[in-house]
mmCIF file of C-alpha atoms in Angstrom:
data_model
loop_
_atom_site.group_PDB
_atom_site.id
_atom_site.type_symbol
_atom_site.label_atom_id
_atom_site.label_comp_id
_atom_site.label_asym_id
_atom_site.label_seq_id
_atom_site.Cartn_x
_atom_site.Cartn_y
_atom_site.Cartn_z
ATOM 1 C CA MET U 1 10.006 12.223 -14.817
ATOM 2 C CA THR U 2 13.472 13.410 -15.757
ATOM 3 C CA THR U 3 15.633 16.299 -14.649
ATOM 4 C CA GLY U 4 16.020 17.568 -18.195
ATOM 5 C CA THR U 5 19.782 16.884 -18.185
ATOM 6 C CA ASN U 6 22.068 13.882 -18.426
ATOM 7 C CA ALA U 7 22.445 13.905 -14.657
ATOM 8 C CA PRO U 8 21.137 10.909 -12.683
ATOM 9 C CA ARG U 9 17.518 11.211 -11.615
ATOM 10 C CA ARG U 10 17.054 12.166 -7.978
ATOM 11 C CA LEU U 11 15.141 9.605 -5.930
ATOM 12 C CA SER U 12 13.857 9.487 -2.356
ATOM 13 C CA ILE U 13 12.902 6.152 -0.800
ATOM 14 C CA PHE U 14 10.409 6.583 2.039
ATOM 15 C CA GLY U 15 10.258 3.245 3.881
ATOM 16 C CA SER U 16 13.472 1.794 2.447
ATOM 17 C CA THR U 17 13.888 -0.921 5.103
ATOM 18 C CA GLY U 18 10.517 -2.584 4.443
ATOM 19 C CA SER U 19 9.895 -5.243 1.813
ATOM 20 C CA ILE U 20 8.826 -2.737 -0.850
ATOM 21 C CA GLY U 21 11.731 -0.428 -0.038
ATOM 22 C CA GLN U 22 14.238 -3.258 -0.266
ATOM 23 C CA ASN U 23 12.756 -4.416 -3.578
ATOM 24 C CA THR U 24 12.953 -0.830 -4.837
ATOM 25 C CA LEU U 25 16.660 -0.667 -4.073
ATOM 26 C CA ASP U 26 17.128 -4.018 -5.811
ATOM 27 C CA VAL U 27 15.397 -2.665 -8.942
ATOM 28 C CA ILE U 28 17.518 0.493 -8.816
ATOM 29 C CA GLN U 29 20.657 -1.629 -8.648
ATOM 30 C CA GLN U 30 19.480 -3.748 -11.587
ATOM 31 C CA LEU U 31 18.914 -0.614 -13.654
ATOM 32 C CA GLY U 32 22.305 0.968 -13.147
ATOM 33 C CA GLY U 33 22.519 2.022 -9.514
ATOM 34 C CA ARG U 34 24.407 5.251 -8.883
ATOM 35 C CA GLU U 35 25.193 5.737 -12.569
ATOM 36 C CA SER U 36 21.494 6.114 -13.356
ATOM 37 C CA TYR U 37 20.018 7.395 -10.097
ATOM 38 C CA GLU U 38 20.982 9.704 -7.276
ATOM 39 C CA ILE U 39 19.450 8.607 -3.967
ATOM 40 C CA SER U 40 18.669 11.735 -1.964
ATOM 41 C CA VAL U 41 16.893 10.189 1.018
ATOM 42 C CA VAL U 42 16.310 6.816 2.658
ATOM 43 C CA THR U 43 13.971 6.457 5.627
ATOM 44 C CA GLY U 44 13.174 3.566 7.934
ATOM 45 C CA ASN U 45 11.889 2.858 11.409
ATOM 46 C CA GLU U 46 13.505 0.597 14.022
ATOM 47 C CA ASN U 47 16.030 -1.278 11.859
ATOM 48 C CA VAL U 48 18.763 1.362 11.922
ATOM 49 C CA GLU U 49 21.513 -1.126 11.063
ATOM 50 C CA LEU U 50 19.886 -1.906 7.719
ATOM 51 C CA LEU U 51 18.989 1.750 7.170
ATOM 52 C CA ALA U 52 22.606 2.796 7.714
ATOM 53 C CA GLN U 53 23.814 0.068 5.364
ATOM 54 C CA GLN U 54 21.402 1.278 2.686
ATOM 55 C CA ALA U 55 22.446 4.890 3.160
ATOM 56 C CA ARG U 56 26.128 4.017 2.768
ATOM 57 C CA SER U 57 25.639 1.732 -0.231
ATOM 58 C CA THR U 58 23.485 4.246 -2.113
ATOM 59 C CA GLY U 59 25.398 7.364 -1.090
ATOM 60 C CA ALA U 60 22.235 8.969 0.247
ATOM 61 C CA ARG U 61 22.383 12.575 1.418
ATOM 62 C CA LEU U 62 20.042 11.985 4.347
ATOM 63 C CA ALA U 63 18.965 8.983 6.415
ATOM 64 C CA VAL U 64 15.892 9.282 8.632
ATOM 65 C CA THR U 65 14.554 6.946 11.283
ATOM 66 C CA ALA U 66 10.909 7.511 12.156
ATOM 67 C CA SER U 67 11.740 6.468 15.734
ATOM 68 C CA ASP U 68 13.083 9.329 17.867
ATOM 69 C CA SER U 69 14.625 6.793 20.243
ATOM 70 C CA LYS U 70 16.783 5.384 17.443
ATOM 71 C CA TYR U 71 18.398 8.692 16.498
ATOM 72 C CA ARG U 72 21.604 8.149 18.498
ATOM 73 C CA SER U 73 21.998 4.604 17.160
ATOM 74 C CA LEU U 74 21.606 5.751 13.560
ATOM 75 C CA LYS U 75 23.988 8.668 14.177
ATOM 76 C CA ALA U 76 26.597 6.240 15.509
ATOM 77 C CA GLU U 77 26.103 3.823 12.599
ATOM 78 C CA LEU U 78 26.733 6.602 10.079
ATOM 79 C CA SER U 79 29.526 8.360 11.950
ATOM 80 C CA GLY U 80 32.200 9.596 9.574
ATOM 81 C CA SER U 81 30.122 8.892 6.446
ATOM 82 C CA GLY U 82 29.132 12.483 5.757
ATOM 83 C CA ILE U 83 25.484 11.385 5.545
ATOM 84 C CA ALA U 84 23.069 13.623 7.445
ATOM 85 C CA VAL U 85 20.843 11.964 10.048
ATOM 86 C CA ALA U 86 17.394 12.916 11.326
ATOM 87 C CA ALA U 87 14.592 11.284 13.286
ATOM 88 C CA GLY U 88 10.903 11.387 14.093
ATOM 89 C CA THR U 89 8.137 13.450 12.533
ATOM 90 C CA GLN U 90 10.461 16.419 12.050
ATOM 91 C CA GLY U 91 12.992 14.178 10.311
ATOM 92 C CA LEU U 92 10.377 12.849 7.893
ATOM 93 C CA ALA U 93 9.306 16.421 7.146
ATOM 94 C CA GLU U 94 12.950 17.290 6.436
ATOM 95 C CA ALA U 95 13.162 14.284 4.094
ATOM 96 C CA ALA U 96 10.066 15.413 2.199
ATOM 97 C CA ASP U 97 11.541 18.890 1.781
ATOM 98 C CA ILE U 98 14.565 17.622 -0.170
ATOM 99 C CA GLU U 99 14.115 17.959 -3.921
ATOM 100 C CA ALA U 100 13.451 14.670 -5.710
ATOM 101 C CA ASP U 101 12.218 13.772 -9.168
ATOM 102 C CA TRP U 102 10.710 10.485 -7.970
ATOM 103 C CA VAL U 103 9.572 9.349 -4.530
ATOM 104 C CA MET U 104 8.836 5.802 -3.421
ATOM 105 C CA ALA U 105 6.110 6.226 -0.786
ATOM 106 C CA ALA U 106 6.339 2.962 1.156
ATOM 107 C CA ILE U 107 6.072 4.050 4.785
ATOM 108 C CA VAL U 108 3.442 1.834 6.394
ATOM 109 C CA GLY U 109 0.598 3.535 8.219
ATOM 110 C CA THR U 110 -0.457 7.147 8.719
ATOM 111 C CA ALA U 111 3.168 8.087 9.454
ATOM 112 C CA GLY U 112 3.672 8.120 5.695
ATOM 113 C CA LEU U 113 0.827 10.508 4.968
ATOM 114 C CA VAL U 114 2.447 13.866 5.764
ATOM 115 C CA PRO U 115 5.826 13.351 4.021
ATOM 116 C CA THR U 116 4.170 11.853 0.945
ATOM 117 C CA LEU U 117 1.662 14.697 0.756
ATOM 118 C CA ALA U 118 4.517 17.208 1.046
ATOM 119 C CA ALA U 119 6.414 15.504 -1.789
ATOM 120 C CA ALA U 120 3.268 15.543 -3.944
ATOM 121 C CA ARG U 121 2.845 19.277 -3.377
ATOM 122 C CA LYS U 122 6.415 19.816 -4.590
ATOM 123 C CA GLY U 123 5.599 18.149 -7.925
ATOM 124 C CA ALA U 124 7.502 14.885 -7.545
ATOM 125 C CA ALA U 125 6.428 11.728 -9.311
ATOM 126 C CA ILE U 126 4.959 9.611 -6.495
ATOM 127 C CA ALA U 127 5.271 5.826 -6.668
ATOM 128 C CA LEU U 128 2.522 5.064 -4.191
ATOM 129 C CA ALA U 129 2.750 2.011 -1.958
ATOM 130 C CA ASN U 130 1.288 3.718 1.121
ATOM 131 C CA LYS U 131 -2.433 3.000 1.317
ATOM 132 C CA GLU U 132 -3.259 5.641 3.891
ATOM 133 C CA CYS U 133 -2.623 8.540 1.500
ATOM 134 C CA LEU U 134 -5.688 7.607 -0.534
ATOM 135 C CA VAL U 135 -7.738 5.663 2.012
ATOM 136 C CA SER U 136 -7.584 8.371 4.681
ATOM 137 C CA ALA U 137 -7.126 11.518 2.594
ATOM 138 C CA GLY U 138 -7.931 10.544 -0.985
ATOM 139 C CA ASP U 139 -9.503 13.771 -2.242
ATOM 140 C CA LEU U 140 -6.888 15.947 -0.548
ATOM 141 C CA PHE U 141 -4.013 13.827 -1.822
ATOM 142 C CA VAL U 142 -5.226 13.703 -5.430
ATOM 143 C CA GLU U 143 -5.740 17.482 -5.315
ATOM 144 C CA ALA U 144 -2.151 17.936 -4.037
ATOM 145 C CA VAL U 145 -0.770 15.837 -6.903
ATOM 146 C CA LEU U 146 -2.762 17.811 -9.483
ATOM 147 C CA ASN U 147 -1.856 21.194 -8.017
ATOM 148 C CA GLY U 148 1.789 20.227 -7.669
ATOM 149 C CA GLY U 149 1.992 19.182 -11.310
ATOM 150 C CA GLY U 150 3.481 15.799 -10.436
ATOM 151 C CA LEU U 151 2.469 12.265 -11.257
ATOM 152 C CA LEU U 152 0.847 9.494 -9.228
ATOM 153 C CA ILE U 153 1.801 5.926 -10.160
ATOM 154 C CA PRO U 154 0.445 3.034 -8.075
ATOM 155 C CA VAL U 155 2.871 0.350 -6.923
ATOM 156 C CA ASP U 156 0.476 -2.178 -5.383
ATOM 157 C CA SER U 157 0.436 -5.042 -7.881
ATOM 158 C CA GLU U 158 -3.340 -4.765 -8.319
ATOM 159 C CA HIS U 159 -3.462 -1.023 -8.894
ATOM 160 C CA SER U 160 -0.374 -1.177 -11.090
ATOM 161 C CA ALA U 161 -2.156 -3.793 -13.205
ATOM 162 C CA ILE U 162 -5.187 -1.523 -13.581
ATOM 163 C CA PHE U 163 -2.949 1.461 -14.359
ATOM 164 C CA GLN U 164 -1.287 -0.592 -17.099
ATOM 165 C CA SER U 165 -4.616 -1.900 -18.466
ATOM 166 C CA LEU U 166 -6.444 1.415 -18.468
ATOM 167 C CA ASP U 167 -6.523 3.123 -21.854
ATOM 168 C CA GLU U 168 -6.560 6.873 -21.144
ATOM 169 C CA ASN U 169 -8.280 7.467 -24.494
ATOM 170 C CA GLN U 170 -11.106 5.126 -23.493
ATOM 171 C CA ARG U 171 -11.881 6.375 -20.003
ATOM 172 C CA HIS U 172 -15.487 6.974 -21.057
ATOM 173 C CA ALA U 173 -15.781 3.269 -21.935
ATOM 174 C CA VAL U 174 -14.596 1.890 -18.581
ATOM 175 C CA GLU U 175 -17.406 -0.219 -17.161
ATOM 176 C CA ARG U 176 -15.726 -1.810 -14.155
ATOM 177 C CA ILE U 177 -12.468 -2.226 -12.271
ATOM 178 C CA ILE U 178 -11.788 -5.809 -11.179
ATOM 179 C CA LEU U 179 -9.326 -6.239 -8.312
ATOM 180 C CA THR U 180 -7.954 -9.741 -7.877
ATOM 181 C CA ALA U 181 -7.262 -11.191 -4.432
ATOM 182 C CA SER U 182 -5.267 -14.312 -3.632
ATOM 183 C CA GLY U 183 -7.604 -15.131 -0.765
ATOM 184 C CA GLY U 184 -4.619 -15.445 1.565
ATOM 185 C CA PRO U 185 -3.807 -18.453 3.731
ATOM 186 C CA PHE U 186 -7.394 -18.831 4.998
ATOM 187 C CA ARG U 187 -9.198 -18.767 1.662
ATOM 188 C CA THR U 188 -10.896 -22.141 2.266
ATOM 189 C CA TRP U 189 -11.128 -21.952 6.061
ATOM 190 C CA SER U 190 -14.426 -21.671 7.906
ATOM 191 C CA ARG U 191 -15.021 -18.883 10.428
ATOM 192 C CA ALA U 192 -14.781 -21.462 13.206
ATOM 193 C CA GLU U 193 -11.328 -22.484 11.958
ATOM 194 C CA MET U 194 -10.194 -18.848 11.707
ATOM 195 C CA ALA U 195 -11.326 -18.026 15.233
ATOM 196 C CA ASN U 196 -8.147 -19.320 16.858
ATOM 197 C CA VAL U 197 -5.436 -18.500 14.319
ATOM 198 C CA THR U 198 -2.269 -16.746 15.475
ATOM 199 C CA ALA U 199 -0.326 -13.890 13.905
ATOM 200 C CA ALA U 200 2.397 -16.357 12.894
ATOM 201 C CA THR U 201 -0.157 -18.410 10.950
ATOM 202 C CA ALA U 202 -1.837 -15.349 9.455
ATOM 203 C CA ARG U 203 1.399 -13.868 8.124
ATOM 204 C CA ALA U 204 2.225 -16.941 5.987
ATOM 205 C CA HIS U 205 1.049 -15.713 2.582
ATOM 206 C CA PRO U 206 0.928 -18.485 -0.045
ATOM 207 C CA ASN U 207 2.242 -16.392 -2.980
ATOM 208 C CA TRP U 208 3.909 -13.159 -1.881
ATOM 209 C CA SER U 209 6.790 -12.286 0.436
ATOM 210 C CA MET U 210 5.594 -9.207 2.334
ATOM 211 C CA GLY U 211 5.888 -7.466 5.675
ATOM 212 C CA LEU U 212 3.814 -8.420 8.735
ATOM 213 C CA LYS U 213 1.157 -5.697 8.313
ATOM 214 C CA ILE U 214 0.444 -6.427 4.650
ATOM 215 C CA SER U 215 0.576 -10.202 5.139
ATOM 216 C CA ILE U 216 -1.991 -10.190 7.935
ATOM 217 C CA GLY U 217 -4.047 -7.658 5.968
ATOM 218 C CA SER U 218 -4.096 -10.150 3.107
ATOM 219 C CA ALA U 219 -5.185 -12.960 5.435
ATOM 220 C CA SER U 220 -8.104 -10.885 6.774
ATOM 221 C CA MET U 221 -8.718 -9.252 3.366
ATOM 222 C CA PHE U 222 -8.521 -5.842 5.000
ATOM 223 C CA ASN U 223 -5.706 -5.181 2.569
ATOM 224 C CA LYS U 224 -8.085 -5.744 -0.348
ATOM 225 C CA ALA U 225 -10.774 -3.685 1.365
ATOM 226 C CA LEU U 226 -8.437 -0.690 1.567
ATOM 227 C CA GLU U 227 -7.449 -1.255 -2.070
ATOM 228 C CA MET U 228 -11.107 -0.873 -3.039
ATOM 229 C CA ILE U 229 -11.146 2.600 -1.484
ATOM 230 C CA GLU U 230 -7.822 3.447 -3.136
ATOM 231 C CA ALA U 231 -9.178 2.380 -6.529
ATOM 232 C CA LYS U 232 -12.006 4.907 -6.318
ATOM 233 C CA HIS U 233 -9.540 7.774 -5.908
ATOM 234 C CA LEU U 234 -6.864 6.484 -8.268
ATOM 235 C CA PHE U 235 -9.143 5.788 -11.210
ATOM 236 C CA SER U 236 -12.098 8.140 -10.624
ATOM 237 C CA VAL U 237 -14.726 5.400 -10.684
ATOM 238 C CA ARG U 238 -17.978 4.981 -8.768
ATOM 239 C CA PRO U 239 -18.111 2.518 -5.868
ATOM 240 C CA ASP U 240 -20.472 0.254 -7.816
ATOM 241 C CA GLN U 241 -17.841 -0.071 -10.576
ATOM 242 C CA ILE U 242 -15.312 -1.693 -8.234
ATOM 243 C CA GLU U 243 -15.341 -5.503 -8.032
ATOM 244 C CA VAL U 244 -13.205 -8.069 -6.232
ATOM 245 C CA VAL U 245 -12.573 -11.599 -7.471
ATOM 246 C CA VAL U 246 -10.498 -14.244 -5.693
ATOM 247 C CA HIS U 247 -7.693 -15.630 -7.851
ATOM 248 C CA PRO U 248 -5.483 -17.994 -5.782
ATOM 249 C CA GLN U 249 -2.570 -18.195 -8.245
ATOM 250 C CA SER U 250 -1.891 -14.401 -8.240
ATOM 251 C CA ILE U 251 -0.988 -14.475 -11.944
ATOM 252 C CA VAL U 252 -3.733 -12.144 -13.202
ATOM 253 C CA HIS U 253 -3.005 -9.085 -11.084
ATOM 254 C CA SER U 254 -6.185 -7.140 -11.917
ATOM 255 C CA MET U 255 -8.418 -6.233 -14.849
ATOM 256 C CA VAL U 256 -10.384 -3.449 -16.490
ATOM 257 C CA GLY U 257 -13.767 -4.192 -18.061
ATOM 258 C CA TYR U 258 -14.983 -2.017 -20.943
ATOM 259 C CA THR U 259 -18.454 -1.287 -22.261
ATOM 260 C CA ASP U 260 -17.952 -3.489 -25.348
ATOM 261 C CA GLY U 261 -17.497 -6.540 -23.111
ATOM 262 C CA SER U 262 -13.697 -6.597 -23.453
ATOM 263 C CA ILE U 263 -11.552 -7.344 -20.416
ATOM 264 C CA ILE U 264 -7.957 -6.064 -20.423
ATOM 265 C CA ALA U 265 -5.728 -7.678 -17.802
ATOM 266 C CA GLN U 266 -2.092 -7.523 -16.704
ATOM 267 C CA LEU U 267 -0.447 -10.875 -15.953
ATOM 268 C CA GLY U 268 2.919 -11.808 -14.524
ATOM 269 C CA SER U 269 4.715 -13.848 -11.912
ATOM 270 C CA PRO U 270 3.998 -12.619 -8.360
ATOM 271 C CA ASP U 271 6.987 -10.297 -7.925
ATOM 272 C CA MET U 272 6.682 -6.731 -6.616
ATOM 273 C CA ARG U 273 9.731 -5.662 -8.615
ATOM 274 C CA THR U 274 7.690 -5.654 -11.832
ATOM 275 C CA ALA U 275 5.309 -2.958 -10.558
ATOM 276 C CA ILE U 276 8.175 -1.045 -8.932
ATOM 277 C CA GLY U 277 10.233 -1.078 -12.138
ATOM 278 C CA TYR U 278 7.247 0.095 -14.176
ATOM 279 C CA ALA U 279 6.648 2.972 -11.746
ATOM 280 C CA LEU U 280 10.331 3.908 -11.727
ATOM 281 C CA GLU U 281 10.750 4.074 -15.502
ATOM 282 C CA TYR U 282 7.195 4.980 -16.575
ATOM 283 C CA PRO U 283 6.183 5.279 -19.387
ATOM 284 C CA HIS U 284 8.991 2.930 -20.459
ATOM 285 C CA ARG U 285 9.324 -0.720 -19.482
ATOM 286 C CA PRO U 286 12.740 -1.585 -18.033
ATOM 287 C CA LYS U 287 14.549 -4.889 -18.446
ATOM 288 C CA LEU U 288 14.230 -6.684 -15.113
ATOM 289 C CA ASN U 289 15.580 -9.933 -13.763
ATOM 290 C CA VAL U 290 12.223 -11.417 -12.731
ATOM 291 C CA GLU U 291 10.690 -14.797 -13.463
ATOM 292 C CA ARG U 292 8.954 -15.043 -16.825
ATOM 293 C CA LEU U 293 5.551 -16.692 -17.125
ATOM 294 C CA ASP U 294 5.579 -20.052 -18.899
ATOM 295 C CA PHE U 295 1.991 -20.553 -20.050
ATOM 296 C CA ALA U 296 2.687 -24.155 -21.036
ATOM 297 C CA LYS U 297 3.468 -24.898 -17.394
ATOM 298 C CA LEU U 298 0.427 -23.102 -15.961
ATOM 299 C CA SER U 299 -1.948 -25.927 -15.168
ATOM 300 C CA ARG U 300 -4.904 -23.675 -14.312
ATOM 301 C CA LEU U 301 -6.086 -20.188 -13.413
ATOM 302 C CA ASP U 302 -8.964 -20.205 -10.925
ATOM 303 C CA PHE U 303 -11.420 -17.440 -10.071
ATOM 304 C CA GLU U 304 -14.179 -17.333 -7.464
ATOM 305 C CA ALA U 305 -16.397 -14.798 -5.770
ATOM 306 C CA PRO U 306 -15.202 -13.613 -2.353
ATOM 307 C CA ASP U 307 -17.180 -14.682 0.707
ATOM 308 C CA GLU U 308 -18.023 -11.484 2.567
ATOM 309 C CA LYS U 309 -19.453 -13.424 5.509
ATOM 310 C CA ARG U 310 -16.090 -15.049 6.196
ATOM 311 C CA PHE U 311 -14.186 -11.909 5.159
ATOM 312 C CA PRO U 312 -16.365 -8.974 6.290
ATOM 313 C CA ALA U 313 -13.617 -6.413 5.569
ATOM 314 C CA LEU U 314 -14.852 -6.254 1.965
ATOM 315 C CA ARG U 315 -18.367 -5.396 3.119
ATOM 316 C CA LEU U 316 -16.952 -2.702 5.411
ATOM 317 C CA ALA U 317 -15.069 -1.159 2.473
ATOM 318 C CA ARG U 318 -18.331 -0.889 0.522
ATOM 319 C CA THR U 319 -19.929 0.755 3.547
ATOM 320 C CA ALA U 320 -17.071 3.263 3.732
ATOM 321 C CA LEU U 321 -17.363 3.992 0.005
ATOM 322 C CA GLU U 322 -21.124 4.510 0.245
ATOM 323 C CA ARG U 323 -20.899 6.766 3.292
ATOM 324 C CA GLY U 324 -17.947 8.725 1.951
ATOM 325 C CA GLY U 325 -16.491 11.610 3.936
ATOM 326 C CA LEU U 326 -14.033 10.484 6.585
ATOM 327 C CA GLN U 327 -15.160 6.860 6.742
ATOM 328 C CA GLY U 328 -12.003 5.703 4.942
ATOM 329 C CA ALA U 329 -9.791 7.410 7.527
ATOM 330 C CA ILE U 330 -11.936 5.980 10.335
ATOM 331 C CA MET U 331 -11.821 2.460 8.918
ATOM 332 C CA ASN U 332 -8.074 2.623 8.401
ATOM 333 C CA ALA U 333 -7.310 3.953 11.884
ATOM 334 C CA ALA U 334 -9.524 1.393 13.616
ATOM 335 C CA GLU U 335 -7.982 -1.412 11.550
ATOM 336 C CA GLU U 336 -4.449 -0.383 12.577
ATOM 337 C CA VAL U 337 -5.396 -0.515 16.266
ATOM 338 C CA ALA U 338 -7.157 -3.859 15.825
ATOM 339 C CA PHE U 339 -4.181 -5.247 13.890
ATOM 340 C CA HIS U 340 -1.716 -4.394 16.664
ATOM 341 C CA ALA U 341 -4.088 -5.831 19.269
ATOM 342 C CA PHE U 342 -4.281 -9.089 17.299
ATOM 343 C CA VAL U 343 -0.497 -9.299 16.899
ATOM 344 C CA ASP U 344 -0.141 -8.691 20.652
ATOM 345 C CA GLU U 345 -2.657 -11.530 21.284
ATOM 346 C CA ARG U 346 -5.111 -9.173 22.964
ATOM 347 C CA ILE U 347 -7.951 -10.012 20.562
ATOM 348 C CA GLY U 348 -8.719 -12.823 18.144
ATOM 349 C CA PHE U 349 -8.432 -12.775 14.367
ATOM 350 C CA LEU U 350 -12.180 -12.399 13.762
ATOM 351 C CA GLN U 351 -12.546 -9.641 16.335
ATOM 352 C CA MET U 352 -10.539 -7.242 14.157
ATOM 353 C CA ALA U 353 -13.475 -6.752 11.786
ATOM 354 C CA ASP U 354 -15.960 -6.515 14.667
ATOM 355 C CA ILE U 355 -13.994 -3.669 16.234
ATOM 356 C CA VAL U 356 -13.576 -1.808 12.937
ATOM 357 C CA GLU U 357 -17.282 -2.068 12.149
ATOM 358 C CA ALA U 358 -18.283 -0.828 15.598
ATOM 359 C CA VAL U 359 -16.007 2.217 15.294
ATOM 360 C CA MET U 360 -17.259 2.995 11.778
ATOM 361 C CA ASP U 361 -20.872 2.829 12.956
ATOM 362 C CA ARG U 362 -20.232 5.049 15.983
ATOM 363 C CA MET U 363 -18.560 7.678 13.779
ATOM 364 C CA ALA U 364 -20.943 7.405 10.819
ATOM 365 C CA GLY U 365 -22.089 11.006 11.268
ATOM 366 C CA THR U 366 -18.602 12.519 11.130
ATOM 367 C CA GLY U 367 -18.234 15.315 8.575
ATOM 368 C CA GLY U 368 -16.124 15.476 5.439
ATOM 369 C CA ALA U 369 -12.361 15.622 4.853
ATOM 370 C CA HIS U 370 -11.955 19.323 4.060
ATOM 371 C CA THR U 371 -8.478 19.696 5.579
ATOM 372 C CA MET U 372 -5.733 17.446 6.921
ATOM 373 C CA ASP U 373 -6.783 18.525 10.414
ATOM 374 C CA ASP U 374 -10.153 16.881 9.735
ATOM 375 C CA VAL U 375 -8.370 13.663 8.723
ATOM 376 C CA PHE U 376 -6.122 13.629 11.783
ATOM 377 C CA ALA U 377 -9.004 14.413 14.139
ATOM 378 C CA ALA U 378 -11.044 11.499 12.749
ATOM 379 C CA ASP U 379 -7.982 9.258 12.886
ATOM 380 C CA THR U 380 -7.335 10.134 16.535
ATOM 381 C CA GLU U 381 -10.945 9.591 17.610
ATOM 382 C CA ALA U 382 -11.209 6.292 15.712
ATOM 383 C CA ARG U 383 -8.045 5.025 17.398
ATOM 384 C CA ARG U 384 -9.374 6.056 20.805
ATOM 385 C CA LEU U 385 -12.657 4.221 20.258
ATOM 386 C CA ALA U 386 -10.919 1.152 18.844
ATOM 387 C CA ALA U 387 -8.541 0.990 21.820
ATOM 388 C CA GLU U 388 -11.532 1.264 24.146
ATOM 389 C CA LEU U 389 -13.245 -1.646 22.382
ATOM 390 C CA VAL U 390 -10.077 -3.739 22.478
ATOM 391 C CA ALA U 391 -9.904 -3.213 26.246
ATOM 392 C CA LEU U 392 -13.571 -4.198 26.638
ATOM 393 C CA ASN U 393 -12.976 -7.365 24.593
ATOM 394 C CA GLU U 394 -10.042 -8.273 26.813
ATOM 395 C CA LYS U 395 -12.171 -7.915 29.960
ATOM 396 C CA ALA U 396 -14.898 -10.068 28.453
ATOM 397 C CA ALA U 397 -12.475 -12.835 27.434
#
């Protein structure tokens, strides 16, 4: 985790303009800023004004926008700063090629897969907030981390909680992994009530402040479904050892059950900076300015079983886990297409799961993920089929 000298640790922030990226930079500032860390790279997408501001304030060597069309704007924003600028897929590859001791992988979607995989192969410690790396290419990604000699530390609050609760000396005694879910804004809604919700309603998470994709994923529970697939790869457990329980307060972030009946859990106020700080300074715990839990003021902690009829994404995750192979990549790609169609008001909220299931069923016989080409081919075909189904739904409406 360290450079072996007194020099600041070298960090790269992939996805610095998103909510996780911004929280990461806040944690870095809390823990000493430039005196403790050297920011090598910051990357973003469309918000080049914020990206340029981040690059200047951190003294980054390179700023990358994933959008080719934003290259000139970013170049103009950073004119005279001495900070290198790049864009698009080639720019992200350039970012991944720069030496870093620690990489925050927070690029949303499959765009984050290639640069994060490249960083893993170079032996960096990967703070993983990008789901696609494990959902779409789990075996390949874990192999890259192992071969590269780096470290993989989850940043999702649930997986961070499991990582913190998992005793490496008692791996043989792990009976189950219990992922908690807030239930999102529609936890108590009927399917009839959810049929007409809008993206604006779906993004209003009751506990967390997150980006649009993650917020709507929480509302549909697709976010939790993908976390189930991630958990299999992160913690080397069988699909039948992965459970989900709804916990509306988001205080117990997840749990590990052991064969002696013990449950070890990680609790805390719902603040992503806790998991980010733990990943940044692992195995040490940094001093962070986050809200402390006051147990005397906690009136209750509720838990309930998830309703897979109202939230079929969880059932689809189990199907993907049982089928194995490329089903994770297929599910993820179809969900991304369905998500964008919902945000664009082309399909309804409930139709997202219908489209994903149909694509998964059509591609159930697809082979395994032996290479990244296999992953990308499955991703491309799943997106094509999902787009076709979206169009058919529009015609039928």
